[in-house]
Short mmCIF file of C-alpha atoms and ligand atoms in Angstrom, two decimals:
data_model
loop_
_atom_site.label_atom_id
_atom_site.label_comp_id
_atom_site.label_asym_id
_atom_site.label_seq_id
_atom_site.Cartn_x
_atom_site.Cartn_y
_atom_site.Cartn_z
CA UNK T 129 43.51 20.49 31.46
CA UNK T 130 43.08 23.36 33.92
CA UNK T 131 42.66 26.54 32.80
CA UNK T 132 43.72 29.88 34.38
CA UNK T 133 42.60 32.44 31.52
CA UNK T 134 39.19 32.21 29.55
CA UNK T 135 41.42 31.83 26.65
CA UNK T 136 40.18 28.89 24.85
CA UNK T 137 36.77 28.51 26.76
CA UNK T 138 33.79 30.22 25.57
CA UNK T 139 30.18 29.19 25.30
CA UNK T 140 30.01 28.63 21.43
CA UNK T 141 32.68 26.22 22.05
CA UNK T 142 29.57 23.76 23.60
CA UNK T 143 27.24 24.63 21.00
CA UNK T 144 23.50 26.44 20.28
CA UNK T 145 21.86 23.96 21.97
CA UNK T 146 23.76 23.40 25.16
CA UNK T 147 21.48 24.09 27.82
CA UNK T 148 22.92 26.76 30.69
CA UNK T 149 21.35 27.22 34.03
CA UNK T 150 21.26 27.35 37.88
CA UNK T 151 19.85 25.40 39.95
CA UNK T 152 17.81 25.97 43.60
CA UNK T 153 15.93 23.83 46.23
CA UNK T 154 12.58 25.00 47.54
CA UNK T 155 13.23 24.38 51.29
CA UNK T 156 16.42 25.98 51.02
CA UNK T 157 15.30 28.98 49.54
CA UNK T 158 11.96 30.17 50.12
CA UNK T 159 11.44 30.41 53.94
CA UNK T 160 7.96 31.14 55.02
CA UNK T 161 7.43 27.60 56.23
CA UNK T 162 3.87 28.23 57.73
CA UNK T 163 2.48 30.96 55.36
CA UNK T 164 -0.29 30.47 53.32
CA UNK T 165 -1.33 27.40 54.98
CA UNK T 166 1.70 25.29 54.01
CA UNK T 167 2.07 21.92 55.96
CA UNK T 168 4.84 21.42 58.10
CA UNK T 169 7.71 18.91 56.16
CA UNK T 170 10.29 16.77 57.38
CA UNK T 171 12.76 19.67 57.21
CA UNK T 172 10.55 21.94 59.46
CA UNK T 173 10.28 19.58 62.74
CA UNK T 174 14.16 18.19 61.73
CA UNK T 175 15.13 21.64 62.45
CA UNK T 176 13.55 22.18 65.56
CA UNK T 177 15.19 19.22 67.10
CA UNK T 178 18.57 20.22 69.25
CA UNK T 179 21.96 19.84 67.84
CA UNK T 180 20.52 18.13 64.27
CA UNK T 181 21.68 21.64 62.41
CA UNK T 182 24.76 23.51 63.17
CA UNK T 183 24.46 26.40 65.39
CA UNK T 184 20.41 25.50 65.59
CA UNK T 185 20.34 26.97 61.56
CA UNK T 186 16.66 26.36 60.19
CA UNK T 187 15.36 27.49 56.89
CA UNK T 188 11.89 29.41 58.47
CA UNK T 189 13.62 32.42 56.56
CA UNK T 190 16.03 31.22 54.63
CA UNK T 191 16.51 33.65 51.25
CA UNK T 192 12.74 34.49 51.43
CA UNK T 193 12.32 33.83 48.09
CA UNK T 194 8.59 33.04 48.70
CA UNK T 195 8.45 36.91 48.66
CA UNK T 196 11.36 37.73 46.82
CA UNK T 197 10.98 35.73 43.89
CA UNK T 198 10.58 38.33 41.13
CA UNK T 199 13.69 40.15 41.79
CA UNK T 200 16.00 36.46 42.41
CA UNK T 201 14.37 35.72 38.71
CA UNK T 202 15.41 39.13 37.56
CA UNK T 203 18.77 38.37 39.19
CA UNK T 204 18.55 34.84 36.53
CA UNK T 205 17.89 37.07 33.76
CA UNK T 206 20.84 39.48 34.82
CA UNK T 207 23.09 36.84 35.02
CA UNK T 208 21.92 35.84 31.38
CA UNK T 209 21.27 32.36 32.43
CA UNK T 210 18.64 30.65 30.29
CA UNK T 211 17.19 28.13 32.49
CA UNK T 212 16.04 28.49 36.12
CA UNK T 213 15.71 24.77 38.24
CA UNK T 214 13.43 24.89 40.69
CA UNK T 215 11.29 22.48 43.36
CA UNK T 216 7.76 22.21 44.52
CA UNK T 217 8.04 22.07 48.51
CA UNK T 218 4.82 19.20 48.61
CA UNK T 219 3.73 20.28 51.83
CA UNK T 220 2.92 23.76 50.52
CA UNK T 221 0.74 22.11 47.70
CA UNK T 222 -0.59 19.39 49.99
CA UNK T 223 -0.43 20.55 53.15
CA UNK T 224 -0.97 16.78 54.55
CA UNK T 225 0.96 15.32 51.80
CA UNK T 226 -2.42 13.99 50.14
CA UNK T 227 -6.14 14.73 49.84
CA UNK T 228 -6.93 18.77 49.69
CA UNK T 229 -4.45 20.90 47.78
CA UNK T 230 -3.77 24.33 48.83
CA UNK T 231 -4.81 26.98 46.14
CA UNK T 232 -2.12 29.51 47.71
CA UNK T 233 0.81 27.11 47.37
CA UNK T 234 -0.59 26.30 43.59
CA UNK T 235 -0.31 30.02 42.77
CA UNK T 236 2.73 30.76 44.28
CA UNK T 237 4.74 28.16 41.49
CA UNK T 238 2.25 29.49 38.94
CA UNK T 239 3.62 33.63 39.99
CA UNK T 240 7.27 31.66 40.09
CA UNK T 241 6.64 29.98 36.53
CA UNK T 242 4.61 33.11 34.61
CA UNK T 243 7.60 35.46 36.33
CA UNK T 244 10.61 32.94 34.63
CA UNK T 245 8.31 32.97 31.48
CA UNK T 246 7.57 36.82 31.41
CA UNK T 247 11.52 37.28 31.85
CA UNK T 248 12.31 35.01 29.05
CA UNK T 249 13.83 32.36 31.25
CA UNK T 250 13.08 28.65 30.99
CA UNK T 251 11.54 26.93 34.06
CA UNK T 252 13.09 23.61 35.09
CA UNK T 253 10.79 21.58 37.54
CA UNK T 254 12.21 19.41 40.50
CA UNK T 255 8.93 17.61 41.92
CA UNK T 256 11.00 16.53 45.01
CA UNK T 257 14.09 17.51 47.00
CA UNK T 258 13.71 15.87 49.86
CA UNK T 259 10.89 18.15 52.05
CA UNK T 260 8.64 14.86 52.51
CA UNK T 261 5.59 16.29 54.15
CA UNK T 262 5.52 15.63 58.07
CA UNK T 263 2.18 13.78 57.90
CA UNK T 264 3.37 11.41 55.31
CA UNK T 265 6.15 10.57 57.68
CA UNK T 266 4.15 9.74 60.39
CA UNK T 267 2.77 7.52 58.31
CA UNK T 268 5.94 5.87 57.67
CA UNK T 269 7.19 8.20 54.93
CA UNK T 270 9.68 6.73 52.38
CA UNK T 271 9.59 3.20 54.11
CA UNK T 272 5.96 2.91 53.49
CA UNK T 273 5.03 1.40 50.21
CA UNK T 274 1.99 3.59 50.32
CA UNK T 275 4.90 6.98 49.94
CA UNK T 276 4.32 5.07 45.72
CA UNK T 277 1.03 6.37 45.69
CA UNK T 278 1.13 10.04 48.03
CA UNK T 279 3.93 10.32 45.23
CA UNK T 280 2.15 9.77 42.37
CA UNK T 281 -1.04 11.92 43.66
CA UNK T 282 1.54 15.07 44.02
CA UNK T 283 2.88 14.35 40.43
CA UNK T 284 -0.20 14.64 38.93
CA UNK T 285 -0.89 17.59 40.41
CA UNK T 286 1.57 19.95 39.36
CA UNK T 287 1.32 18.16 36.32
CA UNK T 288 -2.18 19.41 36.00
CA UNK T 289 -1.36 22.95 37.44
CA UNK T 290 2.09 23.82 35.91
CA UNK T 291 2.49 21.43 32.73
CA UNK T 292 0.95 23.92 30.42
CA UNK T 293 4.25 26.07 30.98
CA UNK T 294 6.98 24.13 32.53
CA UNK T 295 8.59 21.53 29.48
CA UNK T 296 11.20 20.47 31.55
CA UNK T 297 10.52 18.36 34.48
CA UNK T 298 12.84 16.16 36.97
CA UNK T 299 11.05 13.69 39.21
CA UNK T 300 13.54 13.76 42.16
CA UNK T 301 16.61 15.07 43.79
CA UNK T 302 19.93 12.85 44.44
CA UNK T 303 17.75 9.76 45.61
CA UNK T 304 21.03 8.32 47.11
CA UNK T 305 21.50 11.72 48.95
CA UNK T 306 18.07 11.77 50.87
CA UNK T 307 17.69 8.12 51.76
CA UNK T 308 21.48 7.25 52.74
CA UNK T 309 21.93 10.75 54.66
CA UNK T 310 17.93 10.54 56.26
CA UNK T 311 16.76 6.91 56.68
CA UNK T 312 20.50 5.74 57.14
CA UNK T 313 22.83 7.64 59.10
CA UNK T 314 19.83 10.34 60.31
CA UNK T 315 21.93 13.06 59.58
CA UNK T 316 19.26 14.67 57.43
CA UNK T 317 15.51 14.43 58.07
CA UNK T 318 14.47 12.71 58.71
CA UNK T 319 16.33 11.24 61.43
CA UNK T 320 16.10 7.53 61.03
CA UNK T 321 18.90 5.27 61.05
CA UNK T 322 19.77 1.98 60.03
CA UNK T 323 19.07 -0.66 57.08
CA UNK T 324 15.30 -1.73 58.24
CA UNK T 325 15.02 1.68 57.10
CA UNK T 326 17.09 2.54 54.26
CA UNK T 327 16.30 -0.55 52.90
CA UNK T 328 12.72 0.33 52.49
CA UNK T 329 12.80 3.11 51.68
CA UNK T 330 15.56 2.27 48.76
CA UNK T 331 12.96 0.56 47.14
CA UNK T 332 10.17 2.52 46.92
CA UNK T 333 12.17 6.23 46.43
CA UNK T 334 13.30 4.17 43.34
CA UNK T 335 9.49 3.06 42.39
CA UNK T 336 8.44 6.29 42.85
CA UNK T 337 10.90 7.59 40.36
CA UNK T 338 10.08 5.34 37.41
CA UNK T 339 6.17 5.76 38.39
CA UNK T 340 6.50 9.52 38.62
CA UNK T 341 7.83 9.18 35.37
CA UNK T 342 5.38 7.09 33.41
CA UNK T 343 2.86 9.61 35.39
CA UNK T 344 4.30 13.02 33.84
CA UNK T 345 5.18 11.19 30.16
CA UNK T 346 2.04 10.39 30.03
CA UNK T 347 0.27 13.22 31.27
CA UNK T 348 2.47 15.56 29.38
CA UNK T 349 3.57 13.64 26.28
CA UNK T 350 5.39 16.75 24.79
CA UNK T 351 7.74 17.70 27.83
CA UNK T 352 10.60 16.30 28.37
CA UNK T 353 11.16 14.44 31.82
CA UNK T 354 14.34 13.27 33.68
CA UNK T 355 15.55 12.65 36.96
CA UNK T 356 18.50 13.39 39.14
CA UNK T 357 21.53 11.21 40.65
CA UNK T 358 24.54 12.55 42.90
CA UNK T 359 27.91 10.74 41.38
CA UNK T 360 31.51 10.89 42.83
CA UNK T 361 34.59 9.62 41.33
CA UNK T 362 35.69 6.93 43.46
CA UNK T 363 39.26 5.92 44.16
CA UNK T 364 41.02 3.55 46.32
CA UNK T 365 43.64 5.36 48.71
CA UNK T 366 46.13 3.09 46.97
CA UNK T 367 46.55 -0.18 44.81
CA UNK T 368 46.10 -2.90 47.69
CA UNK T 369 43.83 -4.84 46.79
CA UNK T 370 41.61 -4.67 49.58
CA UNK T 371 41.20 -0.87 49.10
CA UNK T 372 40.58 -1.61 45.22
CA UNK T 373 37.50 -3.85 46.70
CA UNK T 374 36.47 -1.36 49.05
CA UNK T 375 36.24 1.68 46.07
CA UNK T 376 34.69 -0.95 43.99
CA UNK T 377 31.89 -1.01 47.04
CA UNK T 378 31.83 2.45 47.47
CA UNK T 379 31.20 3.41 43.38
CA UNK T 380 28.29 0.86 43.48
CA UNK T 381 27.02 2.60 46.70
CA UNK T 382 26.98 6.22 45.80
CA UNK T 383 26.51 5.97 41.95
CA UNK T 384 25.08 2.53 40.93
CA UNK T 385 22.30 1.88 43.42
CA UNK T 386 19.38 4.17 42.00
CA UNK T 387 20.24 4.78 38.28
CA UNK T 388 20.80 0.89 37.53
CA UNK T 389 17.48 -0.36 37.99
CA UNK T 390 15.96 2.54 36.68
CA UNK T 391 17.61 1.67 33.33
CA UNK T 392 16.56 -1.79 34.00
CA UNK T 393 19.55 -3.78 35.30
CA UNK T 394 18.44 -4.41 38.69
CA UNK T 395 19.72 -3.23 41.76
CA UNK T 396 23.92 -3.97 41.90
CA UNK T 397 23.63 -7.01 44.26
CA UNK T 398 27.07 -8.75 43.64
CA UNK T 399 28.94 -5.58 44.57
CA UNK T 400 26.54 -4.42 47.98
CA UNK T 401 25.38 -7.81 49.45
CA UNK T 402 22.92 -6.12 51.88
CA UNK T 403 20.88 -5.05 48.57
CA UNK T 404 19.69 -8.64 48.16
CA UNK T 405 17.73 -7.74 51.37
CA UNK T 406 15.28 -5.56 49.02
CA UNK T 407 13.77 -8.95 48.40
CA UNK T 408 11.51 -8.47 51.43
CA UNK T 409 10.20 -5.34 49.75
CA UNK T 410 9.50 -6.40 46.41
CA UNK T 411 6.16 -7.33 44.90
CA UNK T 412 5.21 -9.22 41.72
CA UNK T 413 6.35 -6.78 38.87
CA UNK T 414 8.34 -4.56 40.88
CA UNK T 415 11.30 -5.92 38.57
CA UNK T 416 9.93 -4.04 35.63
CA UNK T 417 8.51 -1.14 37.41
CA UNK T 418 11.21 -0.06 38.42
CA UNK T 419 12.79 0.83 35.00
CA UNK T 420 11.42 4.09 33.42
CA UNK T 421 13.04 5.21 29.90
CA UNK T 422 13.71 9.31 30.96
CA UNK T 423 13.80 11.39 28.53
CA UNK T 424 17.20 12.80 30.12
CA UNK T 425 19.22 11.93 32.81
CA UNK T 426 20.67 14.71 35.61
CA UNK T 427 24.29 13.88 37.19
CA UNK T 428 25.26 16.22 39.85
CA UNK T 429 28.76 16.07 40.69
CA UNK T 430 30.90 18.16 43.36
CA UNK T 431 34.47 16.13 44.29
CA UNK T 432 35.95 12.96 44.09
CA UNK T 433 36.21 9.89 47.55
CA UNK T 434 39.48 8.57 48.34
CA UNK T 435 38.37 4.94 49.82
CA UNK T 436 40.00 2.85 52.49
CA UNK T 437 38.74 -0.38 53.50
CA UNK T 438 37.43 -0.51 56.96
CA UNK T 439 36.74 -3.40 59.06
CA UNK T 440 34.72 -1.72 61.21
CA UNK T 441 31.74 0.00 58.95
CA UNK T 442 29.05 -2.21 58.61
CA UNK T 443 27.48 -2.88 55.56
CA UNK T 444 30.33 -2.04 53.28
CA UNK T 445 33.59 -2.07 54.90
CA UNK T 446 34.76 0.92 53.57
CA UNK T 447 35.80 4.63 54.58
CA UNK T 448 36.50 7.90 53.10
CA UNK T 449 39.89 9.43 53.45
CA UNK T 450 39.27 12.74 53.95
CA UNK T 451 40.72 16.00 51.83
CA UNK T 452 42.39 17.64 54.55
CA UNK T 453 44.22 14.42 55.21
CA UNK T 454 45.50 13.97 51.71
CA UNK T 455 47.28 17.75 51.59
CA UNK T 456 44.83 18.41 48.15
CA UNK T 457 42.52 21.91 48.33
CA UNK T 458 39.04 21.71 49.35
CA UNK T 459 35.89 23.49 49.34
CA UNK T 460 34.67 24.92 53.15
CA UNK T 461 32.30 21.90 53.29
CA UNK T 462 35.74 20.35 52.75
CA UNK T 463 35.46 18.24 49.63
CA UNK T 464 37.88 18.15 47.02
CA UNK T 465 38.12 20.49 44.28
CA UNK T 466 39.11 17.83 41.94
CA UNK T 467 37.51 18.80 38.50
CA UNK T 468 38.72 16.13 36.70
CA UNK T 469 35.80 13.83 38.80
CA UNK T 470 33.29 15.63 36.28
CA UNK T 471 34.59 14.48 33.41
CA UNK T 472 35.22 10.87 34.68
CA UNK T 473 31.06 10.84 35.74
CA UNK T 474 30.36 11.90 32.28
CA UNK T 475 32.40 8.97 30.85
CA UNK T 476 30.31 6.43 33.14
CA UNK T 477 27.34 7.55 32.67
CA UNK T 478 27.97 7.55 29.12
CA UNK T 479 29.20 4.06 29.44
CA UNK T 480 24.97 2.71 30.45
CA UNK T 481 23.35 1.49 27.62
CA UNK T 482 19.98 3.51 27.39
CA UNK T 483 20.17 7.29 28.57
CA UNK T 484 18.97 9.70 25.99
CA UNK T 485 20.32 13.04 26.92
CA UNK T 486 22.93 13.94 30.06
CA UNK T 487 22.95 17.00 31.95
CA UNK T 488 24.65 18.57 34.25
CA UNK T 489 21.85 19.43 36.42
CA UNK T 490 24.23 20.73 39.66
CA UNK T 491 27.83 21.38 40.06
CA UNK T 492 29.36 24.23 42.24
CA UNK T 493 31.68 25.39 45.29
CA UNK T 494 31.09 26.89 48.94
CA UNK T 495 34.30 29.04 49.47
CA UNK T 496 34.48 31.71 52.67
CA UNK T 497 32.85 34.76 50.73
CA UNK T 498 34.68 38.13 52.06
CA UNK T 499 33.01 41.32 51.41
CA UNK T 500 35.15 43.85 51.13
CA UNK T 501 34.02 47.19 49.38
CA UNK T 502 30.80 45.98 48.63
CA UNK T 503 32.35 43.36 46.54
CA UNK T 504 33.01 39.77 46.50
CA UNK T 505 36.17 38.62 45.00
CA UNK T 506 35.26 34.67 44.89
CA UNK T 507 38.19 34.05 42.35
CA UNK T 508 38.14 30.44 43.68
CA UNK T 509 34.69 29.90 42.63
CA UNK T 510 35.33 30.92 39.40
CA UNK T 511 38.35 28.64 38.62
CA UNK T 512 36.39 25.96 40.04
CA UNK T 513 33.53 26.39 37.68
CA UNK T 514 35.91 27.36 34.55
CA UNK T 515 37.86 24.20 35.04
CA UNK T 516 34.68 22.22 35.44
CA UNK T 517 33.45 23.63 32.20
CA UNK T 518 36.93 23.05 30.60
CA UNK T 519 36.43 19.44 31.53
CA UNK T 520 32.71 19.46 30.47
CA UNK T 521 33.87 20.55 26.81
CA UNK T 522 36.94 17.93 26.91
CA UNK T 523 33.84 15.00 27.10
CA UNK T 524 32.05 16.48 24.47
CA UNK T 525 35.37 17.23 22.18
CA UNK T 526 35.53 13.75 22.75
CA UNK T 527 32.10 13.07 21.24
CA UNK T 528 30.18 11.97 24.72
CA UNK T 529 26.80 12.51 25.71
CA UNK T 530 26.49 15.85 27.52
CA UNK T 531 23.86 18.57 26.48
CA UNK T 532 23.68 21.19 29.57
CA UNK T 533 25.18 22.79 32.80
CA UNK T 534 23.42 24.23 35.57
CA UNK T 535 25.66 26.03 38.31
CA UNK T 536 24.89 25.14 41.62
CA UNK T 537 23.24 27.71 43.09
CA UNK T 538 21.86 30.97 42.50
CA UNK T 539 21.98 32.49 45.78
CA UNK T 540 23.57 31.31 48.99
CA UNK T 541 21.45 29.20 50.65
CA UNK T 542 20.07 26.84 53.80
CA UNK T 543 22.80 24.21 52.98
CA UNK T 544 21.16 21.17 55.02
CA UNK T 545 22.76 19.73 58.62
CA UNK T 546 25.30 22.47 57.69
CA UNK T 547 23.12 25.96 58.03
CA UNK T 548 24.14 28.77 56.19
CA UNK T 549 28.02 28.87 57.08
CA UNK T 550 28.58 26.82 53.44
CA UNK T 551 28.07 29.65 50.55
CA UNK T 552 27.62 27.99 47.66
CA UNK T 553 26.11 31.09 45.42
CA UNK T 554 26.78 33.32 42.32
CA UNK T 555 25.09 35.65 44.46
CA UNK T 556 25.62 36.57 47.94
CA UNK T 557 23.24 37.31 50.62
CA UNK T 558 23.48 38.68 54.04
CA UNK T 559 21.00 36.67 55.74
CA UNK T 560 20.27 39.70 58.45
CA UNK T 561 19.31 41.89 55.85
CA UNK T 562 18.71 39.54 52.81
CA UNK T 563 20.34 42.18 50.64
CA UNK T 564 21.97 40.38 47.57
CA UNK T 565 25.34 41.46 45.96
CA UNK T 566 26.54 39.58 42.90
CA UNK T 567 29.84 37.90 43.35
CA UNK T 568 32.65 37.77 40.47
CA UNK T 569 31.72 34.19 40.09
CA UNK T 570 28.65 35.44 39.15
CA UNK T 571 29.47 38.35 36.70
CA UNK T 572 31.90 35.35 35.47
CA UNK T 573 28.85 33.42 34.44
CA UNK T 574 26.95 36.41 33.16
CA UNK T 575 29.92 37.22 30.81
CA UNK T 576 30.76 33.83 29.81
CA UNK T 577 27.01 33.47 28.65
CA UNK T 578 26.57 36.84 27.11
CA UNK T 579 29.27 34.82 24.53
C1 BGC S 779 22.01 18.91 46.72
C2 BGC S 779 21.83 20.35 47.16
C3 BGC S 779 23.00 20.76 48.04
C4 BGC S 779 24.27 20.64 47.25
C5 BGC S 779 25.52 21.03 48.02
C6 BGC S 779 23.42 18.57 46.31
O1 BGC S 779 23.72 17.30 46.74
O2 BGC S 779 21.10 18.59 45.71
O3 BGC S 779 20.61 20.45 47.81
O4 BGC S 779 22.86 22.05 48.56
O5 BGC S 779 24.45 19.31 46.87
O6 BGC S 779 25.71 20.22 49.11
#
């Protein structure tokens, strides 16, 4: 059902209620790392280390939104998007991750919130995505059981500081994304590799969740609180049956493992044997605790895996055939542009018993952005993110559970081991002079929500 005209797409199509927005990252974003007496995070000494980031990329700078703030949330507001997802960087709240809280971080989110509200925009809140402060890690970070509690302080923090303004709230980012990439493979901060430490910290990233939770519910009983999971549509590379296994592997790896037993089925044991090793983590209760009824549920989905099986990767046996192998387009971080995988998530996430309300809380495209007059011509964005919404409205013409779209991401941004080559926004920015040009994707947007 792709689309090459806006003929037939328009935003009354989704209805008054559907929630639009755009979505953003605090380390990514806001530079300044040691202003203000922020605490260094995980992201800050991953940086410094050689070869961890390509071409030695940090995010010291990034889009400076810790000064530019007002006019990126005028940008929001030009764009005519309605909601504005944000996250806390912890460090900058706690500089040592517990214990004193740092007045200057706490009114930095309370200019970011009071500028979203005087503009008419509605905050979303991230508590986490994934800039662990450094002193927790030395402490063990998400491998310690102890990361439950540091956790909950933070929560209740900005629950105490922002929740008389911010009614939408997401405990964390892509749990799946931060512990397989950072405590697994130690591409991402930070650094660690291997199950004695994924394992770990599996367990308590997903009691943190349902505790962060049950900590904002019932702190703020009148906002409404989710949390995020990436998703993929998973298929094998072809109908032997050993490939079929190895997808069936891969699906329970990258979008059963944290959203399961937070709706209180446990984690997916049959399907990823080394799971049953969580057993050496768990404590009385932990069974229950780990479920948390959100009041919504975030999916955040960019491309679909081709699996193979693979004798040779530990653990599950199982490998990823690449896009540029499989003569399909792709994205510059080289994923496919497969919109169809959006609709598919929808329909299994739909399928759990028990989630309330599904957004979209991240979905976009980095193409190579070329200036060229002072303008961006991103057409490929834009049919990326018109088919996507084409597919969006084919779930809900089909009567399935999905209330709300955020566009990943405002501005171009630090994109992780990959720097800033990826460019990912509705707006551009030249990161020598952090002047900001809007692309066509993003008068697209603007135009499409104007309605
Ligand atoms: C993350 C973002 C990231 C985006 C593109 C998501 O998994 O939440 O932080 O920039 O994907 O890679």
């Amino acid at each position: 059902m792709d689309i090459d005209t806006d003929g037939g797409l328009s935003r009354n199509l989704f209805g008054k209620d559907f929630k639009w927005g755009v979505s953003t990252a605090a380390y990514q974003i806001e530079g300044s790392h040691d202003i203000d007496e922020k605490g260094s995070s995980i992201w800050d000494v991953y940086t410094e280390r050689k070869n961890k980031i390509l071409n030695g990329h940090h995010g010291k700078i990034a889009c400076d939104f810790y000064n530019r703030y007002p006019e990126d949330l005028d940008l929001v507001k030009q764009l005519n998007i309605p909601n504005f997802r944000f996250s806390t960087s912890w460090s900058r709240i706690l500089p040592n991750g517990t214990g004193a809280v740092n007045q200057k971080g706490i009114d930095f989110y309370n200019r970011v919130i009071d500028k979203c509200l005087e503009n008419g925009t509605d905050p979303w809140l991230t508590l986490y995505h994934w800039d662990l402060p450094h002193a927790l890690e030395q402490k063990g970070g998400w491998t310690n059981r102890d990361v439950i509690s540091w956790f909950s302080e933070f929560a209740v923090v900005c629950a105490k500081h922002f929740g008389d303004r911010v009614k939408n709230w997401i405990v964390m980012n892509e749990p799946m994304a931060f512990t397989g990439a950072g405590y697994f493979l130690g591409v991402h901060a930070p650094g660690r590799t291997g199950a004695k430490n994924f394992i770990p910290a599996v367990h308590h990233t997903v009691l943190s969740i349902s505790e962060g939770g049950r900590i904002l519910k019932d702190l703020l009983p009148d906002a409404e609180i989710g949390t995020t999971f990436s998703c993929s549509l998973v298929e094998p590379f072809n109908s032997y049956p050993r490939n079929i296994a190895a997808a069936h592997r891969i699906d329970a790896l990258l979008n059963r493992m944290f959203i399961e037993p937070i709706l209180g089925m446990g984690y997916p044991k049959d399907d990823l044997w080394f799971l049953k090793k969580t057993a050496k983590y768990f404590h009385p209760g932990d069974e229950d605790k780990m479920a948390f009824d959100f009041d919504f549920i975030g999916i955040q989905n960019y491309t679909r895996e081709i699996v193979k099986s693979s004798f040779f990767t530990p653990y599950v046996q199982a490998s990823l055939v690449k896009a540029r192998k499989r003569n399909v387009p792709f994205t510059s971080m080289g994923w496919e542009v497969y919109p169809q995988s959006i609709y598919e998530m929808i329909k299994k996430f739909n399928a759990y018993k028990g989630i309330k309300k599904l957004y979209i809380t991240e979905n976009g495209a980095s193409f190579d952005d070329v200036i060229s007059k002072g303008e961006i011509n991103d057409t490929k964005r834009t049919d990326y993110i018109r088919n996507i919404l084409a597919q969006v409205l084919r779930a809900r013409s089909e009567g399935l559970n999905v209330e709300g779209y955020f566009a990943w991401t405002l501005t171009d941004n630090f994109e992780w081991t990959e720097g800033y080559h990826p460019r990912f926004g509705l707006v551009y920015v030249d990161f020598d002079t952090q002047q900001r040009i809007i692309k066509s994707s993003g008068h697209w947007y603007a135009n499409f929500l104007k309605g």
